[in-house]
XYZ file of C-alpha atoms in Angstrom:
669
model
C 11.009 -46.342 -14.773
C 7.415 -47.665 -14.587
C 6.825 -45.569 -11.469
C 8.053 -42.439 -13.239
C 5.812 -43.085 -16.263
C 2.845 -43.570 -13.920
C 3.641 -40.297 -12.162
C 3.881 -38.591 -15.552
C 0.440 -39.835 -16.592
C -1.109 -38.809 -13.271
C 0.476 -35.339 -13.419
C -0.524 -34.876 -17.057
C -4.101 -35.797 -16.203
C -4.044 -33.208 -13.428
C -2.913 -30.558 -15.887
C -5.128 -31.411 -18.855
C -8.191 -32.858 -17.114
C -11.757 -31.534 -17.552
C -11.465 -28.870 -14.817
C -8.230 -27.427 -16.196
C -9.965 -25.668 -19.095
C -11.845 -23.495 -16.608
C -8.596 -22.459 -14.939
C -5.681 -20.307 -15.884
C -2.060 -21.097 -15.251
C 0.718 -22.842 -17.108
C -0.688 -25.623 -19.306
C 0.400 -29.145 -20.226
C 3.278 -29.164 -17.770
C 5.056 -26.393 -19.702
C 5.839 -22.719 -18.957
C 5.382 -20.782 -22.202
C 5.020 -17.275 -20.747
C 7.164 -15.248 -18.365
C 4.484 -15.644 -15.689
C 3.515 -19.212 -16.599
C 0.470 -18.109 -18.556
C -0.437 -14.909 -20.389
C -2.248 -13.747 -17.250
C 0.977 -13.906 -15.180
C -0.499 -16.031 -12.405
C 2.861 -17.814 -11.897
C 0.741 -20.906 -11.252
C 1.084 -24.512 -12.370
C -1.291 -27.373 -11.603
C 1.656 -29.761 -11.225
C 1.559 -31.641 -7.927
C 4.329 -34.246 -8.039
C 6.204 -32.165 -5.446
C 3.946 -31.862 -2.411
C 3.995 -31.346 1.347
C 4.788 -35.004 1.917
C 7.958 -35.147 -0.171
C 9.169 -31.549 -0.535
C 11.924 -32.115 2.033
C 13.533 -34.499 -0.469
C 14.118 -31.719 -3.025
C 17.699 -31.494 -4.204
C 19.725 -29.642 -6.815
C 19.887 -31.875 -9.901
C 21.695 -29.566 -12.331
C 23.108 -26.050 -12.608
C 23.661 -23.846 -15.653
C 26.300 -21.137 -15.234
C 26.300 -17.800 -17.033
C 29.695 -16.319 -16.189
C 31.106 -16.711 -19.713
C 28.204 -14.922 -21.393
C 28.769 -11.226 -22.024
C 31.604 -8.793 -21.476
C 31.553 -9.318 -17.713
C 29.782 -11.662 -15.298
C 26.161 -10.940 -14.416
C 25.351 -11.072 -10.709
C 21.759 -9.798 -10.740
C 19.974 -12.134 -13.160
C 16.235 -11.426 -12.984
C 15.390 -13.961 -15.662
C 12.586 -16.521 -15.602
C 13.083 -19.223 -18.255
C 10.336 -20.456 -20.568
C 9.777 -24.169 -21.212
C 8.188 -25.673 -24.300
C 8.703 -29.108 -25.794
C 11.282 -30.120 -23.213
C 13.527 -27.098 -23.884
C 14.240 -24.113 -21.624
C 14.664 -20.702 -23.266
C 16.122 -17.639 -21.539
C 18.426 -14.649 -21.897
C 21.886 -14.673 -20.328
C 24.803 -12.341 -19.791
C 25.328 -8.640 -20.258
C 24.821 -8.961 -24.044
C 21.421 -10.575 -23.397
C 22.220 -13.674 -25.446
C 19.309 -16.015 -26.139
C 20.002 -19.553 -24.911
C 18.218 -22.913 -25.203
C 19.022 -25.824 -22.880
C 17.712 -29.321 -22.318
C 15.066 -28.987 -19.604
C 15.912 -32.369 -18.078
C 19.703 -32.055 -17.939
C 20.670 -28.395 -18.347
C 22.771 -29.182 -21.431
C 23.163 -26.153 -23.721
C 21.515 -26.779 -27.100
C 22.090 -23.457 -28.863
C 22.759 -19.806 -28.229
C 22.220 -16.624 -30.234
C 24.528 -13.659 -29.770
C 24.090 -10.230 -31.368
C 26.950 -7.754 -31.277
C 25.267 -4.354 -31.605
C 28.472 -2.387 -31.236
C 28.041 1.080 -29.691
C 24.268 0.686 -29.846
C 24.358 -2.162 -27.359
C 27.168 -0.849 -25.179
C 25.134 1.885 -23.432
C 21.667 0.704 -22.484
C 18.723 2.210 -20.628
C 18.199 -0.726 -18.274
C 20.811 -3.458 -17.882
C 18.481 -6.044 -16.400
C 16.317 -8.231 -18.589
C 13.825 -10.820 -17.469
C 13.628 -13.143 -20.434
C 11.992 -13.973 -23.742
C 8.626 -14.502 -25.413
C 7.554 -17.700 -27.186
C 5.031 -18.330 -29.957
C 3.945 -21.394 -31.910
C 1.380 -21.905 -34.626
C 1.043 -25.511 -33.465
C 2.207 -26.742 -36.869
C 5.959 -26.556 -36.505
C 6.543 -22.804 -36.683
C 7.934 -22.176 -33.192
C 9.499 -18.789 -32.462
C 11.503 -17.080 -29.759
C 11.117 -13.286 -29.503
C 14.091 -11.398 -28.070
C 14.393 -7.676 -27.298
C 18.067 -6.763 -27.561
C 19.907 -4.324 -25.267
C 19.920 -1.852 -28.184
C 16.095 -2.093 -28.427
C 15.628 -4.321 -31.443
C 12.973 -7.038 -31.704
C 14.444 -10.279 -33.045
C 12.580 -13.438 -34.082
C 14.535 -16.697 -33.767
C 13.728 -20.218 -34.864
C 13.098 -22.054 -31.587
C 14.752 -25.215 -32.923
C 18.169 -23.754 -33.693
C 18.261 -20.068 -32.678
C 18.683 -18.807 -36.242
C 16.989 -15.446 -37.046
C 13.909 -15.811 -39.234
C 14.545 -13.959 -42.490
C 10.852 -13.272 -43.132
C 10.487 -11.284 -39.920
C 11.242 -7.563 -40.266
C 14.598 -7.019 -41.955
C 16.646 -10.215 -41.734
C 14.797 -11.287 -38.616
C 14.973 -7.937 -36.850
C 12.780 -4.857 -36.224
C 14.317 -1.562 -35.065
C 12.181 -0.475 -32.100
C 13.680 3.020 -31.930
C 11.770 3.934 -35.094
C 8.243 5.337 -34.933
C 8.468 7.160 -31.592
C 7.479 10.589 -33.018
C 10.560 12.436 -31.778
C 14.051 12.755 -33.177
C 15.691 12.423 -29.800
C 16.431 8.706 -29.716
C 20.065 7.888 -29.035
C 21.851 4.771 -27.736
C 21.015 4.054 -24.141
C 17.970 6.305 -23.995
C 15.270 3.672 -24.441
C 15.179 -0.100 -24.222
C 13.332 -2.926 -22.492
C 13.826 -4.637 -19.154
C 10.989 -7.168 -19.508
C 10.065 -9.523 -22.336
C 7.444 -8.875 -24.962
C 4.182 -10.828 -24.821
C 2.368 -12.529 -27.710
C -1.441 -12.312 -27.694
C -3.570 -13.289 -30.706
C -0.472 -13.538 -32.951
C 0.556 -9.993 -32.023
C 3.871 -9.273 -30.319
C 3.263 -6.441 -27.841
C 6.366 -4.536 -26.769
C 6.824 -2.172 -23.832
C 9.635 0.252 -23.096
C 12.086 1.088 -20.327
C 13.917 4.397 -20.081
C 16.672 5.761 -17.900
C 15.759 6.288 -14.280
C 14.494 9.775 -13.580
C 15.844 10.878 -10.205
C 17.682 13.834 -11.734
C 17.176 13.829 -15.498
C 19.394 16.095 -17.546
C 16.332 17.438 -19.336
C 12.562 17.609 -19.099
C 12.596 16.356 -22.694
C 12.713 12.615 -23.219
C 11.515 9.812 -25.454
C 7.906 8.681 -24.962
C 7.601 5.011 -24.059
C 4.859 4.103 -26.523
C 3.361 0.605 -26.537
C 3.398 -1.121 -29.921
C 2.085 -4.252 -31.553
C 3.821 -6.244 -34.321
C 2.698 -9.172 -36.422
C 4.432 -12.255 -35.031
C 4.974 -13.737 -38.485
C 6.174 -10.724 -40.474
C 7.319 -8.181 -37.884
C 5.071 -5.545 -39.457
C 4.068 -2.834 -37.006
C 0.297 -3.073 -36.598
C -0.360 -0.254 -34.152
C 1.065 2.267 -31.718
C -0.617 3.259 -28.478
C 0.628 6.671 -27.417
C 0.967 6.737 -23.649
C 1.426 10.519 -24.061
C -1.543 11.424 -26.271
C -1.203 14.064 -28.977
C -3.808 16.776 -29.726
C -7.126 15.259 -30.717
C -6.404 12.037 -28.830
C -8.108 11.042 -25.602
C -6.343 12.458 -22.549
C -4.228 15.112 -24.283
C -5.832 17.863 -22.199
C -4.365 16.290 -19.042
C -0.891 17.338 -20.259
C -1.184 21.031 -19.513
C 0.920 23.863 -20.973
C 1.846 21.694 -23.959
C 3.905 19.384 -21.736
C 2.918 16.516 -24.061
C 5.324 17.950 -26.638
C 8.492 17.242 -24.689
C 7.782 15.002 -21.697
C 8.881 11.408 -22.069
C 8.928 8.079 -20.230
C 5.431 6.671 -19.488
C 6.659 3.360 -20.834
C 5.892 -0.099 -19.492
C 9.094 -1.575 -18.106
C 7.290 -4.180 -16.025
C 6.075 -7.412 -17.655
C 2.815 -7.235 -19.630
C -0.160 -9.590 -19.302
C -2.827 -10.753 -21.715
C -6.119 -12.583 -22.070
C -5.919 -14.767 -25.162
C -9.632 -15.592 -25.057
C -10.661 -11.919 -25.070
C -7.729 -10.838 -27.214
C -6.819 -8.107 -24.708
C -3.415 -7.021 -23.409
C -2.966 -5.254 -20.050
C -0.287 -2.567 -19.786
C 1.171 -1.334 -16.450
C 2.383 2.168 -17.388
C 5.145 3.984 -15.521
C 5.295 7.671 -14.530
C 6.462 10.575 -16.756
C 9.915 12.194 -16.839
C 11.094 13.433 -13.448
C 10.573 11.005 -10.574
C 10.183 13.559 -7.787
C 9.357 16.865 -9.480
C 6.479 17.490 -11.864
C 6.512 21.265 -12.234
C 7.498 20.858 -15.881
C 4.485 18.654 -16.629
C 1.399 20.189 -14.964
C -1.795 18.145 -14.981
C -2.704 14.518 -14.266
C -0.817 13.272 -17.346
C -2.755 10.335 -18.790
C -1.754 7.534 -19.350
C 1.045 7.697 -16.822
C 0.684 5.469 -13.738
C -2.306 3.796 -15.384
C -3.435 0.255 -15.990
C -4.453 0.249 -19.657
C -6.377 -2.487 -21.466
C -5.887 -2.638 -25.245
C -7.172 -4.830 -28.041
C -4.052 -6.822 -28.834
C -4.654 -6.973 -32.590
C -5.655 -3.345 -33.180
C -4.208 -1.390 -30.235
C -7.618 0.145 -29.563
C -8.031 1.295 -25.972
C -10.726 -0.752 -24.254
C -10.422 0.870 -20.816
C -7.939 2.453 -18.464
C -7.656 3.472 -14.823
C -5.091 5.921 -13.494
C -3.745 4.719 -10.145
C -1.701 7.851 -9.322
C -2.386 11.419 -10.458
C 0.601 13.665 -11.225
C 3.149 11.287 -9.750
C 6.065 12.837 -7.804
C 6.884 9.736 -5.701
C 8.152 7.380 -8.441
C 5.079 5.184 -8.065
C 5.589 3.395 -11.391
C 3.322 0.402 -11.871
C 6.174 -2.063 -11.549
C 4.499 -5.484 -11.525
C 2.652 -7.435 -14.180
C -1.155 -7.395 -13.840
C -2.531 -10.752 -12.677
C -5.550 -12.228 -14.449
C -7.822 -14.759 -12.806
C -11.519 -15.512 -12.325
C -13.083 -14.805 -8.936
C -16.534 -14.960 -7.365
C -17.622 -11.906 -5.369
C -20.963 -11.973 -3.539
C -22.068 -14.868 -5.742
C -21.118 -13.089 -8.979
C -18.442 -14.581 -11.227
C -15.966 -11.947 -12.407
C -13.143 -12.141 -14.908
C -10.756 -10.033 -12.860
C -7.384 -8.339 -13.151
C -5.455 -7.538 -9.972
C -2.723 -4.911 -9.922
C -0.352 -4.690 -6.958
C 1.654 -1.491 -6.518
C 4.664 0.055 -4.853
C 2.278 1.766 -2.444
C 1.140 -1.680 -1.197
C -2.293 -1.394 -2.773
C -4.131 -4.135 -4.655
C -6.447 -2.631 -7.271
C -8.956 -5.196 -8.589
C -10.993 -4.626 -11.760
C -13.371 -6.465 -14.041
C -10.933 -7.107 -16.856
C -13.620 -6.822 -19.542
C -14.978 -3.416 -18.518
C -12.443 -1.855 -16.155
C -15.083 -1.453 -13.445
C -13.565 -1.698 -9.950
C -14.619 -4.873 -8.149
C -14.711 -2.877 -4.924
C -15.135 0.915 -4.781
C -12.051 3.058 -5.360
C -12.429 6.457 -3.696
C -10.618 9.736 -4.293
C -9.275 10.977 -0.974
C -7.591 14.320 -0.157
C -3.806 14.061 0.194
C -1.128 16.498 1.437
C -0.071 19.140 -1.068
C 3.413 20.149 -2.165
C 5.001 23.478 -1.236
C 7.925 23.071 -3.660
C 8.064 26.158 -5.931
C 6.446 25.506 -9.302
C 4.904 22.193 -8.207
C 1.134 21.608 -8.360
C 0.057 18.261 -6.979
C -3.304 16.586 -7.388
C -5.666 17.394 -4.510
C -6.801 13.755 -4.333
C -5.492 10.276 -5.053
C -7.385 6.986 -5.633
C -7.585 4.583 -2.681
C -9.086 1.083 -3.066
C -11.522 0.251 -0.263
C -10.695 -3.453 -0.517
C -8.402 -5.335 -0.146
C -6.588 -3.564 2.669
C -2.957 -2.506 1.981
C -0.521 -5.413 2.241
C 2.207 -3.295 3.822
C 2.467 -0.192 5.996
C 1.750 3.199 4.456
C 2.857 6.627 5.634
C 5.104 7.482 8.563
C 4.513 8.382 12.193
C 6.040 7.890 15.616
C 4.247 4.553 16.025
C 6.174 3.171 13.027
C 9.580 3.571 14.681
C 11.529 0.734 16.284
C 10.965 0.127 19.986
C 13.154 -2.884 20.837
C 14.379 -1.000 23.929
C 13.449 2.376 25.487
C 16.896 3.692 24.560
C 16.600 2.694 20.915
C 13.079 4.103 20.815
C 14.278 7.464 22.100
C 17.114 7.547 19.584
C 14.709 6.637 16.768
C 12.377 9.488 17.718
C 15.302 11.931 17.779
C 16.411 10.855 14.311
C 12.878 11.000 12.921
C 12.422 14.514 14.304
C 14.814 15.763 11.612
C 12.298 14.795 8.925
C 8.783 15.598 7.829
C 6.439 12.696 8.517
C 2.941 12.092 7.268
C 0.482 9.822 5.479
C 0.875 8.159 2.120
C 1.484 10.685 -0.683
C 3.165 13.235 1.566
C 5.283 15.145 -1.002
C 9.062 15.533 -0.953
C 10.262 18.868 0.414
C 13.118 21.241 -0.255
C 15.795 20.713 2.445
C 15.458 22.908 5.533
C 11.766 23.593 4.919
C 10.472 24.291 8.436
C 13.760 22.959 9.735
C 13.287 19.508 8.194
C 15.856 17.789 5.991
C 13.516 15.653 3.887
C 10.257 13.726 3.882
C 10.185 10.196 5.276
C 8.478 8.024 2.643
C 6.938 4.624 3.467
C 6.873 2.516 1.388
C 10.017 3.840 -0.237
C 10.136 4.801 -3.910
C 11.194 1.248 -4.772
C 8.106 -0.100 -3.072
C 6.226 -2.242 -1.038
C 5.820 -4.446 -4.086
C 8.038 -4.151 -7.153
C 8.738 -6.148 -10.324
C 8.515 -9.466 -8.452
C 4.808 -8.690 -7.996
C 2.539 -11.468 -6.818
C 1.352 -14.943 -7.741
C -2.184 -16.265 -7.740
C -3.957 -19.585 -7.399
C -6.754 -19.545 -10.012
C -8.424 -22.548 -8.389
C -9.021 -20.652 -5.133
C -8.809 -16.996 -6.155
C -6.066 -16.350 -3.594
C -3.338 -13.820 -4.366
C 0.084 -14.066 -2.738
C 2.213 -10.917 -2.749
C 5.658 -10.177 -1.356
C 6.705 -6.741 -0.112
C 9.229 -4.843 1.966
C 8.692 -2.367 4.801
C 11.478 0.106 4.210
C 11.333 3.881 4.377
C 13.577 6.529 2.872
C 14.314 10.207 3.330
C 13.412 12.038 0.133
C 13.912 15.673 -0.853
C 14.240 17.822 -3.952
C 16.697 20.647 -4.590
C 17.135 23.247 -7.314
C 18.810 21.702 -10.334
C 22.164 22.990 -11.505
C 21.228 24.644 -14.828
C 24.523 23.443 -16.270
C 23.353 19.876 -15.698
C 19.565 19.896 -15.960
C 16.647 22.084 -17.085
C 14.247 20.298 -14.727
C 13.965 23.101 -12.171
C 14.217 20.658 -9.273
C 15.739 17.207 -9.006
C 15.443 14.508 -6.373
C 17.830 12.919 -3.942
C 18.215 11.459 -0.503
C 18.078 13.442 2.699
C 20.308 12.408 5.582
C 20.751 8.807 6.649
C 22.335 6.499 9.224
C 21.227 8.658 12.101
C 23.739 11.381 11.289
C 23.204 15.107 10.827
C 20.422 15.973 8.425
C 21.720 16.684 4.945
C 20.772 16.080 1.355
C 23.007 14.238 -1.061
C 22.964 12.725 -4.531
C 21.805 15.730 -6.515
C 22.787 15.852 -10.172
C 25.842 13.639 -10.245
C 27.505 12.811 -13.546
C 25.524 13.579 -16.692
C 22.463 14.802 -14.847
C 21.342 11.397 -13.580
C 21.997 11.217 -9.869
C 23.114 8.233 -7.906
C 19.681 6.781 -7.305
C 18.464 7.461 -3.747
C 18.666 4.329 -1.654
C 15.986 3.193 0.756
C 18.445 2.630 3.573
C 17.614 -0.085 6.051
C 20.224 1.208 8.485
C 19.248 4.865 8.841
C 18.021 4.284 12.387
C 19.761 4.253 15.761
C 23.320 2.868 15.735
C 22.975 1.710 12.132
C 19.791 -0.294 12.792
C 16.530 0.070 10.856
C 14.464 3.104 11.781
C 11.113 1.428 11.149
C 9.573 -1.556 12.970
C 9.613 -5.059 11.474
C 8.615 -7.169 9.702
C 10.929 -5.718 7.074
C 9.994 -8.323 4.476
C 6.694 -10.152 4.275
C 4.404 -12.385 2.240
C 0.646 -11.737 2.398
C -2.180 -14.007 1.249
C -5.295 -12.174 0.014
C -8.600 -13.825 -0.900
C -9.745 -11.931 -3.991
C -13.226 -13.443 -3.684
C -13.800 -11.484 -0.485
C -11.007 -8.922 -0.400
C -9.877 -10.286 2.980
C -6.320 -10.921 4.106
C -5.915 -14.578 5.096
C -2.434 -14.536 6.592
C 0.862 -12.672 6.617
C 4.294 -14.105 7.396
C 7.722 -12.552 7.685
C 10.048 -13.322 4.800
C 12.743 -15.179 6.702
C 14.817 -14.179 9.714
C 16.310 -10.826 10.604
C 19.338 -9.747 8.536
C 22.680 -10.785 10.007
C 23.704 -7.196 10.675
C 20.659 -6.877 12.954
C 21.001 -10.288 14.619
C 24.676 -9.679 15.350
C 24.257 -6.091 16.533
C 25.345 -5.586 20.182
C 22.158 -3.646 20.953
C 20.064 -6.671 19.887
C 21.553 -9.098 22.407
C 18.723 -10.894 24.179
C 16.036 -9.362 21.924
C 13.464 -11.650 20.301
C 14.008 -11.202 16.567
C 11.658 -13.901 15.337
C 9.224 -12.900 12.614
C 11.225 -9.857 11.559
C 11.908 -10.861 7.958
C 14.635 -9.872 5.540
C 14.191 -6.571 3.663
C 13.607 -8.281 0.342
C 10.703 -9.356 -1.842
C 10.316 -13.088 -2.072
C 9.968 -14.314 -5.685
C 6.845 -16.486 -5.643
C 5.606 -19.585 -7.490
C 2.294 -21.356 -6.842
C 1.489 -24.982 -7.648
C -1.561 -27.100 -6.934
C 0.050 -28.243 -3.699
C 2.389 -25.522 -2.421
C 3.588 -21.930 -2.450
C 7.308 -21.542 -3.124
C 9.401 -18.511 -2.228
C 12.900 -17.438 -1.240
C 14.797 -14.800 0.703
C 14.993 -12.824 -2.531
C 17.405 -10.413 -4.130
C 19.326 -8.240 -1.666
C 22.182 -7.364 -4.008
C 21.552 -3.650 -3.592
C 20.488 -3.634 0.035
C 22.032 -1.129 2.396
C 23.934 -2.176 4.379
C 25.475 -5.351 3.047
C 24.554 -8.514 4.905
C 20.800 -8.066 4.606
C 20.361 -10.955 2.196
C 19.944 -14.701 2.342
C 19.995 -17.780 0.136
C 17.149 -19.905 1.497
C 14.441 -21.400 -0.730
C 11.122 -22.265 0.941
C 8.026 -24.400 0.538
C 5.014 -22.811 2.235
C 1.575 -24.134 3.119
C -0.793 -22.132 0.903
C -3.644 -22.164 3.410
C -1.789 -21.167 6.558
C 1.556 -19.652 5.609
C 3.403 -22.297 7.630
C 6.960 -22.946 6.440
C 7.146 -26.612 5.489
C 10.728 -26.778 4.238
C 13.793 -24.583 3.793
C 16.862 -25.406 1.743
C 19.944 -23.365 0.835
C 20.653 -22.315 -2.741
C 24.160 -21.553 -4.040
C 23.335 -17.813 -3.817
C 20.359 -15.455 -3.494
C 17.317 -16.031 -5.691
C 17.353 -13.196 -8.225
C 14.603 -14.362 -10.599
C 11.061 -15.710 -10.308
C 10.963 -19.522 -9.905
C 9.164 -21.580 -12.549
C 8.176 -25.241 -12.794
C 7.538 -27.821 -15.499
C 7.224 -31.544 -16.183
C 9.642 -33.434 -18.452
C 10.170 -37.197 -18.735
C 7.664 -37.677 -15.930
C 9.656 -35.551 -13.477
C 8.682 -32.162 -12.046
C 11.450 -29.555 -11.948
C 11.637 -26.152 -10.277
C 14.175 -23.759 -11.793
C 15.292 -20.422 -10.360
C 18.069 -17.935 -11.185
C 20.511 -17.110 -8.389
C 23.477 -14.794 -7.933
C 25.306 -12.574 -5.457
C 28.186 -10.143 -5.274
C 31.184 -12.187 -6.369
C 28.981 -15.147 -7.358
C 28.207 -15.078 -11.095
C 24.591 -15.847 -11.886
C 23.390 -19.358 -12.620
C 20.212 -21.371 -13.059
C 19.501 -23.968 -10.390
C 17.175 -26.896 -11.105
C 15.480 -28.669 -8.185
C 13.687 -32.026 -8.337
C 12.904 -35.090 -6.276
C 15.456 -37.935 -6.303
């Protein structure tokens, strides 16, 4: 017991010592924000678990979610919060709010809202957690966004709604969106709100837009609410109206009907500056923009707002007139860096395209030049793409971009020849090569790399604020993408997107306009190459370390071993498959001593068998794997860490097909 108290005092000193005030990251051994701190660094200065003892990690408790909701949840992307020795998170298909003892996993309370039909059909089923706020005087609140898109304030001590917030503890988020087109399941949230300067800032997630039933949709405005009363303080229109900045970029009055441009990824904030940073998604229609001519601000933009007033401080559009589904999917990461001797309060934004855009977070000035470069133009009828796109000059991309013969697998001459034959069915080209109509110049579709689900995605990156090093996980996975005329009985879009060909078979295009106008989402198939193997060279999953003080890459490692379906393939007998990686993004956590990651979520990989359940400790300086241990299932959420009763815990959500989701807590004996 004395040893544990001593460890507690040492760890607490490490967290709260004189140098800690100059750093960002989770404070006081807690984890009060989705990303550890408001800046989403996913960093903690805790160091009880280190390279010398990490091999002693063991599972000390598990919390199971299978009895929460109408059916078990297998893809739980949650990251719990920890404050005052209590973990807070959402669980189950009803998105119940739950509090558990952080030391034992014992359930303390739960809050369940039955929204009836409103909560039965939702825009995005996944949810990544909650927001927390405290006035430091005993008023401690949990902020929940329900499946039916309502903002609810709960007493953190007992989970009871706070009557003084909104109407009986609840604010209807479907109100105040300018258009009378809101219906159940059309708009919601897939990431938690964030509280900055006593303002709850809420994003929006809408239905996926592969083949929307209409060019008309709800705009995903960003809004701020008073954390005490629930009063709406401001609305930032991501689709500006006449007289507002950027309206002219929505040509032919497309601002009147186009929707989306929400922020479904997590938000980040700077509490000292009072700023909130919004990663905005693309407009309606993932792969066809003929109905929305122009560059369409503030779509695909990183936007900095004053958290209390909603005033725009600065913005930067990362993609003009998006037709590749290049949503900004990851939370911006805030940290201080030193570039050429100059100290900079920076914000780093990683993207699906495998770019890292780095800005001065006060002014929006790029830390390194961003240049507009010519890109291929679309020949789809009615489409008018931007002649240029922004390319950061530093850091270099953290994954491969564009497609060519050199990207194809070459394990054997025979497989290489087969890969070339398959690829010849498709149009290939650099990043931002547009989708085509099938059979254009004899090609079935465009090969896109990274695929429309990324390079990076919602897992994003993690950063060490003490060194200025960013760690980002990504996948190298291409897809065949095409657009076809929409069935006017199903959609007024003109053209809708889908997948062209696959698995090395005859070129064809599928998945257009199924069901109510929303197609089966095109899948970035890992096995579209020869004999059901990948078409593109490994590594298929990777982790890259980037020094944001210099813009240099420090190291890159493969994320685990090759998938089983590759290792066990007859054509791979005798082939060296080391350093190939699994086609998944490792969820990352950084501490003072180590980088932690995992195989990641392969629930929707194609084919099955591409996943894994290993959790890893990694040397931050070199990328060397120091320890691997199995989890009960695949890691589906971002790991987090905290200190309670003198003991450091690491908690991560896991799940798999047939394995209901659960939280797993790791600690030293």
